[in-house]
Coordinates of C-alpha atoms in Angstrom, one line a residue:
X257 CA -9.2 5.4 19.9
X258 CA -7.0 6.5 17.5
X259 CA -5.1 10.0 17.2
X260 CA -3.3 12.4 14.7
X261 CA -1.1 15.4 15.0
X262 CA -2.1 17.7 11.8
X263 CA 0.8 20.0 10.6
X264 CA -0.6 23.8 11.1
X265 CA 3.3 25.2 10.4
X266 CA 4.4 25.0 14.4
X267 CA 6.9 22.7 15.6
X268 CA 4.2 20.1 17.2
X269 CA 0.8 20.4 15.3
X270 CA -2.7 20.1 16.5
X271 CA -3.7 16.8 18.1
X272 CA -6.8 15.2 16.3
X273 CA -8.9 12.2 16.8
X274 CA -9.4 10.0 13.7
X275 CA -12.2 8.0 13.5
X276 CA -12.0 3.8 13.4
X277 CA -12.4 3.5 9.6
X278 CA -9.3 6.6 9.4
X279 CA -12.2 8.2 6.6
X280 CA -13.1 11.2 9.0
X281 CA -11.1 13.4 12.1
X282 CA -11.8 16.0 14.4
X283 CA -9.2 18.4 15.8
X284 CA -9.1 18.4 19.8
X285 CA -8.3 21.6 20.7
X286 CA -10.9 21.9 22.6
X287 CA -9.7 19.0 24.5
X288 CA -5.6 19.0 24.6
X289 CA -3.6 20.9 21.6
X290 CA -1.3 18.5 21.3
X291 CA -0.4 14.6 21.7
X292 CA 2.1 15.6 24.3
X293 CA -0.1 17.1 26.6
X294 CA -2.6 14.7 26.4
X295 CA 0.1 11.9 27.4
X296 CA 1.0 14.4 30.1
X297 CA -2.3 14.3 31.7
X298 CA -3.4 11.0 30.4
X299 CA -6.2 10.0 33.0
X300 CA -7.5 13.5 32.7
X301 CA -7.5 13.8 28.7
X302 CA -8.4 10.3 27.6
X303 CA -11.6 10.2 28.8
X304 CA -12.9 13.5 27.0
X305 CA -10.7 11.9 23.5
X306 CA -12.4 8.7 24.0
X307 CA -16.1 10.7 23.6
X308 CA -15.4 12.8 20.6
X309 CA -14.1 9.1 19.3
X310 CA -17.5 8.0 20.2
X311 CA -19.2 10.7 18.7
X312 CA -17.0 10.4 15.3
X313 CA -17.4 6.8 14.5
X314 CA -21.2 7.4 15.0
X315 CA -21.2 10.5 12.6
X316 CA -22.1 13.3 15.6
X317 CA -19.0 15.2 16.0
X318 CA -20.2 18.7 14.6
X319 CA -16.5 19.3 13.0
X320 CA -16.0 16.2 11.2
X321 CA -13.6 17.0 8.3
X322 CA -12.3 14.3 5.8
X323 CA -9.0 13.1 7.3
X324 CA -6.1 13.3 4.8
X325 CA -2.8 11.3 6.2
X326 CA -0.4 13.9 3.6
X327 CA -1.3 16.3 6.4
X328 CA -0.5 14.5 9.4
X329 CA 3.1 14.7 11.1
X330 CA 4.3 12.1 13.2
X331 CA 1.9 11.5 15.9
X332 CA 4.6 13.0 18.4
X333 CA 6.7 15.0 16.1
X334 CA 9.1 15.4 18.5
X335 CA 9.1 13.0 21.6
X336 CA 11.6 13.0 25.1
X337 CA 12.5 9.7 24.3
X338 CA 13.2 7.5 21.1
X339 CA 14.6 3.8 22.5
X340 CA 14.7 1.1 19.8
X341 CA 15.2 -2.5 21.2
X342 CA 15.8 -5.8 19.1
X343 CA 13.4 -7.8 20.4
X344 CA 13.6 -10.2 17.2
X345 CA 16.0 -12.6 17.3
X346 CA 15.9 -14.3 14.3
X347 CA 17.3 -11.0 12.8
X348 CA 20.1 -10.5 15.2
X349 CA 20.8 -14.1 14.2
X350 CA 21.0 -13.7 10.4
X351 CA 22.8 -10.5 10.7
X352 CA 25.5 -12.1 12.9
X353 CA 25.6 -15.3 10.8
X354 CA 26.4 -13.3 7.7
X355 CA 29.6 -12.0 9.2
X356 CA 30.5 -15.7 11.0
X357 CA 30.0 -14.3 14.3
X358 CA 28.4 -16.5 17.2
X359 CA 25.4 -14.4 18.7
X360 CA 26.2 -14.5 22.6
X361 CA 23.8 -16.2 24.7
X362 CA 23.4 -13.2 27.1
X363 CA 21.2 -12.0 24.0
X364 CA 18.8 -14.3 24.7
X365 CA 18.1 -13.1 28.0
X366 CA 18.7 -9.5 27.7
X367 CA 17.4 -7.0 25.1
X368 CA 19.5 -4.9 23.2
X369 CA 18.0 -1.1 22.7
X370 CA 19.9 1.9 21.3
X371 CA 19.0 5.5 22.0
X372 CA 17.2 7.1 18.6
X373 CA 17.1 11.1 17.9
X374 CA 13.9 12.0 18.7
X375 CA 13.8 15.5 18.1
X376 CA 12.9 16.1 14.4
X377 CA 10.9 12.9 12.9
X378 CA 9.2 12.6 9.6
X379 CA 5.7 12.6 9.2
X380 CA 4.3 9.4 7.2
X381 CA 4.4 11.0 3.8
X382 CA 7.1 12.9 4.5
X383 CA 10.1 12.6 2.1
X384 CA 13.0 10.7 3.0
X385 CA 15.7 13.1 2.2
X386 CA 19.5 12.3 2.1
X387 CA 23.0 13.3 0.3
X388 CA 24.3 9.9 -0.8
X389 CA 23.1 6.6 -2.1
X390 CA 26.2 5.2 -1.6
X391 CA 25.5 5.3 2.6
X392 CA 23.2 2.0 1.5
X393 CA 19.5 3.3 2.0
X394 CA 17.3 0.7 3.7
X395 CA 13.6 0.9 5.1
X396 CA 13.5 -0.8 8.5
X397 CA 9.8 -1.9 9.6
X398 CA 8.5 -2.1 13.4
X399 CA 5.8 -1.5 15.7
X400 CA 6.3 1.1 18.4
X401 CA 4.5 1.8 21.9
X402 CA 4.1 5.1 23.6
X403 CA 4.7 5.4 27.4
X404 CA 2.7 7.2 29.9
X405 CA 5.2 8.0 33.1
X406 CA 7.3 4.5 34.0
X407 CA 9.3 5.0 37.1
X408 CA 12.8 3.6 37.1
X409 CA 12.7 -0.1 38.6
X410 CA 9.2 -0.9 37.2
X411 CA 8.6 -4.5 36.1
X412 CA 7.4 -5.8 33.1
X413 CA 3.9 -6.2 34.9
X414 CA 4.3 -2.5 35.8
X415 CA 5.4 -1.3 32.7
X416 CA 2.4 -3.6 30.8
X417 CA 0.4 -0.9 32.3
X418 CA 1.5 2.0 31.3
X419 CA 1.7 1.4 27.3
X420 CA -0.7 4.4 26.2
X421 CA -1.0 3.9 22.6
X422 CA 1.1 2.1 19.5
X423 CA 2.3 3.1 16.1
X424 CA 4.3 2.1 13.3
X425 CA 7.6 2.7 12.3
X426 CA 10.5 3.1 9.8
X427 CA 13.2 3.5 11.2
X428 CA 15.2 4.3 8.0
X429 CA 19.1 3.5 8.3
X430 CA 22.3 3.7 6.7
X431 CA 23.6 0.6 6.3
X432 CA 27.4 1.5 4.6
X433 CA 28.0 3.9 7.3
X434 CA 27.5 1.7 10.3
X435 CA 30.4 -0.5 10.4
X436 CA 32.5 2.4 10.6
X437 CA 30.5 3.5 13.5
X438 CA 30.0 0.5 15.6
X439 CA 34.1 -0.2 15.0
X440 CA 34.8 3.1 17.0
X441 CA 32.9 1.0 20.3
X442 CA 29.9 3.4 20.2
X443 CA 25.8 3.0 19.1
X444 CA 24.4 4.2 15.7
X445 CA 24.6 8.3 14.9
X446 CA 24.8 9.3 11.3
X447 CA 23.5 5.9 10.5
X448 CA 20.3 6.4 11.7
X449 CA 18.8 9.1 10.2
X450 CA 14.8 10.8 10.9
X451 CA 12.6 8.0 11.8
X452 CA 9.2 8.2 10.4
X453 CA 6.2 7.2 11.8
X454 CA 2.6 6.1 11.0
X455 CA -0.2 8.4 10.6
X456 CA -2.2 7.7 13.5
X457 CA -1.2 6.0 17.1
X458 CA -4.6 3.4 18.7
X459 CA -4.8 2.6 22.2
X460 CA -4.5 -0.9 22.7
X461 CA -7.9 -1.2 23.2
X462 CA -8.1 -1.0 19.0
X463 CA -6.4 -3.8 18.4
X464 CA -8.4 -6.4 20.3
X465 CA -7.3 -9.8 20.1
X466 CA -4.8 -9.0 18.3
X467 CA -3.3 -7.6 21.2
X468 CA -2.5 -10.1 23.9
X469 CA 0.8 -10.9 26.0
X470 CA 2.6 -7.2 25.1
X471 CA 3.0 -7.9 21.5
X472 CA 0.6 -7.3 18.1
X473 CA -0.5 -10.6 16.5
X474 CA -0.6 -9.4 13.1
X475 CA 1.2 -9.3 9.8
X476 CA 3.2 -6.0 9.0
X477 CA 3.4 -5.2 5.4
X478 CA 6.4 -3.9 3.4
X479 CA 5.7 -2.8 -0.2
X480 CA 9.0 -1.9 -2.2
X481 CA 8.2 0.5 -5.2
X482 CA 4.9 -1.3 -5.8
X483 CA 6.3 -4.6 -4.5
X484 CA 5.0 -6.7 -1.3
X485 CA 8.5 -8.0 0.1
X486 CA 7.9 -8.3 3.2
X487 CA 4.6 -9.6 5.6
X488 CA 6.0 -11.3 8.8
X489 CA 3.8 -11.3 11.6
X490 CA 4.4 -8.6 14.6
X491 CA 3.4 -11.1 17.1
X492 CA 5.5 -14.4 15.9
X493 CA 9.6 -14.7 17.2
X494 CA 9.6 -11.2 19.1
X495 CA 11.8 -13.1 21.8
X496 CA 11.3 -10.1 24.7
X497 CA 7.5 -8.3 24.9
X498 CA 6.5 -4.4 24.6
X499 CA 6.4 -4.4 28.5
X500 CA 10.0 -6.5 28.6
X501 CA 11.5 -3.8 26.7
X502 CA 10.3 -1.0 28.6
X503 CA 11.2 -2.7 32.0
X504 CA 15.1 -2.7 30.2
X505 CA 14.5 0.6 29.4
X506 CA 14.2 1.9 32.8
X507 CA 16.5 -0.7 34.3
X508 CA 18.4 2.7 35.4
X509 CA 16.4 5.2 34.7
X510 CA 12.6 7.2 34.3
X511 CA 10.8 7.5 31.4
X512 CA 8.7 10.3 30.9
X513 CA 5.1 10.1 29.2
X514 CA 5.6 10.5 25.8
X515 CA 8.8 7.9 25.3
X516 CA 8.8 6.3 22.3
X517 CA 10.2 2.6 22.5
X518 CA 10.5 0.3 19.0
X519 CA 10.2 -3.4 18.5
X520 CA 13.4 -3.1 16.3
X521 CA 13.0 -4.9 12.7
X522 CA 10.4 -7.1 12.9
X523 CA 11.2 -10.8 11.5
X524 CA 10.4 -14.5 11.7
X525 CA 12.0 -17.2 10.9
X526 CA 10.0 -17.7 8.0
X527 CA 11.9 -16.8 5.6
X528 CA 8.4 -17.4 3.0
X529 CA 7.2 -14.5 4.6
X530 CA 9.5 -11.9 3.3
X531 CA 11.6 -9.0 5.0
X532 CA 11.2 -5.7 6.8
X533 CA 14.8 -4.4 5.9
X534 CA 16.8 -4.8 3.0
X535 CA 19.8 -5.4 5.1
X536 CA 18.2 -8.7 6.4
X537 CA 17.6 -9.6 3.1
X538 CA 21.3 -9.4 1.9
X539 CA 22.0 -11.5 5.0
X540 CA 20.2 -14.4 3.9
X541 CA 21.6 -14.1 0.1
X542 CA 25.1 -13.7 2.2
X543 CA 24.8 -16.7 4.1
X544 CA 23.2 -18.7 0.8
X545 CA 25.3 -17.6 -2.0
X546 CA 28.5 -16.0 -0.4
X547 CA 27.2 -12.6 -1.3
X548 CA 23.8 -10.1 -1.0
X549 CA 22.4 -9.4 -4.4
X550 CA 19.6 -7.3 -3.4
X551 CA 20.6 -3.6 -3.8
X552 CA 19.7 -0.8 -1.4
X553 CA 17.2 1.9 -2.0
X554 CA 17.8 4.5 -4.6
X555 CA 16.6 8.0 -5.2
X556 CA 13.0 7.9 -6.3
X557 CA 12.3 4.8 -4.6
X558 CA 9.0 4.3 -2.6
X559 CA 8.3 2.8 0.8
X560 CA 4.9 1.5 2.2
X561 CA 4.3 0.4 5.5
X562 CA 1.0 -0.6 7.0
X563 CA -0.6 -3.3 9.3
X564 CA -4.3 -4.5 8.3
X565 CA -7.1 -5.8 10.5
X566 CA -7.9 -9.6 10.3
X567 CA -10.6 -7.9 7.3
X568 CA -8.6 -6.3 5.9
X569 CA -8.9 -3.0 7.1
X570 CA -5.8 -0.4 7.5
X571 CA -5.5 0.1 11.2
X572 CA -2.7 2.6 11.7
X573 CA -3.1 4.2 8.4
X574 CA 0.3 3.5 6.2
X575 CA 3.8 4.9 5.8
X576 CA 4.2 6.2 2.3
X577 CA 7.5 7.5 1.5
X578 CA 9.7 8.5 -1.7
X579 CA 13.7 8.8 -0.9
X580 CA 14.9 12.0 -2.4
X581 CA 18.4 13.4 -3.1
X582 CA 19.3 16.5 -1.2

């Protein structure tokens, strides 16, 4: 199934359920107000979401309304838990290359993951709002899961289990203001700005074949003021698996339903296949010509994320963002 939060003016919205072809929704109040409580009382919930789905896609739900993604918030506005990994390589790689720094083996073998601000994300067509375009604007594109309860210890098998639904991401970033960061021995802060999300999460189950060994087989589209720049497929080069990185993830610790956790920028090693961050761009150009060439974003600059179907269909809905000067 797939699911919406609408903004109604509160801090988390209303939880809807959009139907397959993302054309029509109805809200689920009735059911569970929000996306939170649902994932609180998943085995409960889903079943009675799962029939009003039913009842959409076949044109019976009695409060159909045409579904309109300028509404929507972030599926979980605000979540316990935003953990980003870097499960592809081949980015870690380029990045490192471009400085002439040797990527340690351990990386191979374990993920890395940072811990994201989770308490005030953008909605999908939400403007991306900052002070300076000199802190190097870049869009980063990923795919995301969201947990049900994973207990601390769980293996990947485990943790395969408990993946309750996916979503796109941007996870917009700073790129001028992270050096400064990482050289004081500590993870990304200012850096990382909101992080904005697709219009609706889908269970697994939506994905079908596309979804097989913890990761999405399919491409993930970047679109630059009006530009495709970047379609690398979701499923190609991620070195460590959705339920990989949420086994890391609770190497030491719970996570509670509702924890976000991010592919990090996804990326193959096809470079004919375009980018889903600027900055990975500039590291090719970097390690080509001895310099990047491709500017970050500037104000009034658009963003467009989305992941089709193998015909072509929108599955997730799309990101659709302008950056705009405080």
């Amino acid at each position: 199934m797939k699911l919406a939060t609408i903004h109604d003016g509160s801090r988390d919205g209303q939880l809807a359920v959009v139907s397959r072809d993302l054309k029509t929704a109805h809200m689920a109040d009735a059911i569970a107000p929000t996306l939170q409580a649902a994932l609180d009382d998943w085995a409960f919930i889903a079943p009675q979401l799962d029939e009003l789905y039913a009842q959409l896609n076949a044109g019976q739900a009695r409060r159909a309304f045409d579904f309109d993604p300028k509404l929507c918030m972030a599926p979980l506005p605000r979540a316990f838990q935003w953990a980003d990994g870097s499960a592809y390589l081949n980015h870690v790689e380029l990045v490192r290359r471009a400085r002439n720094a040797e990527m340690p083996e351990s990386f191979r073998d374990d993920p890395l993951m940072v811990q994201g601000g989770s308490d005030d994300f953008l909605g999908p067509h939400d403007d991306i709002v900052l002070a300076h375009e000199e802190w190097g604007i870049d869009f980063v594109a990923e795919v995301a899961v969201v947990t049900d309860d994973v207990p601390m210890g769980a293996t990947p098998d485990e943790a395969h289990g408990r993946i309750r639904l996916l979503m796109l991401v941007n996870d917009v970033s700073l790129r001028n203001l992270i050096p400064a960061e990482l050289a004081k021995g500590c993870g990304f802060l200012q850096s990382k700005p909101a992080t904005s999300f697709s219009p609706v999460a889908v269970t697994p189950d939506e994905l079908g074949d596309a979804w097989r060994g913890g990761k999405v087989h399919l491409p993930l589209r970047s679109t630059w003021n009006g530009h495709l720049v970047g379609q690398p497929d979701a499923g190609v080069d991620m070195a460590f698996n959705f339920p990989q990185l949420i086994a890391h993830l609770c190497k030491t610790r719970n996570a509670c339903a509702g924890s976000i956790v991010g592919s990090g920028t996804v990326s193959n090693r096809d470079a004919t296949l375009g980018y889903s961050c600027i900055a990975e761009q500039r590291c090719l150009e970097t390690i080509a010509d001895g310099a990047p060439s491709t500017p970050f974003m500037r104000f009034g600059d658009t963003i467009r994320i989305e992941m089709l179907d193998e015909k072509g269909k929108s599955i997730f809905g799309a990101i659709d963002q302008v950056i705009r000067k405080a």
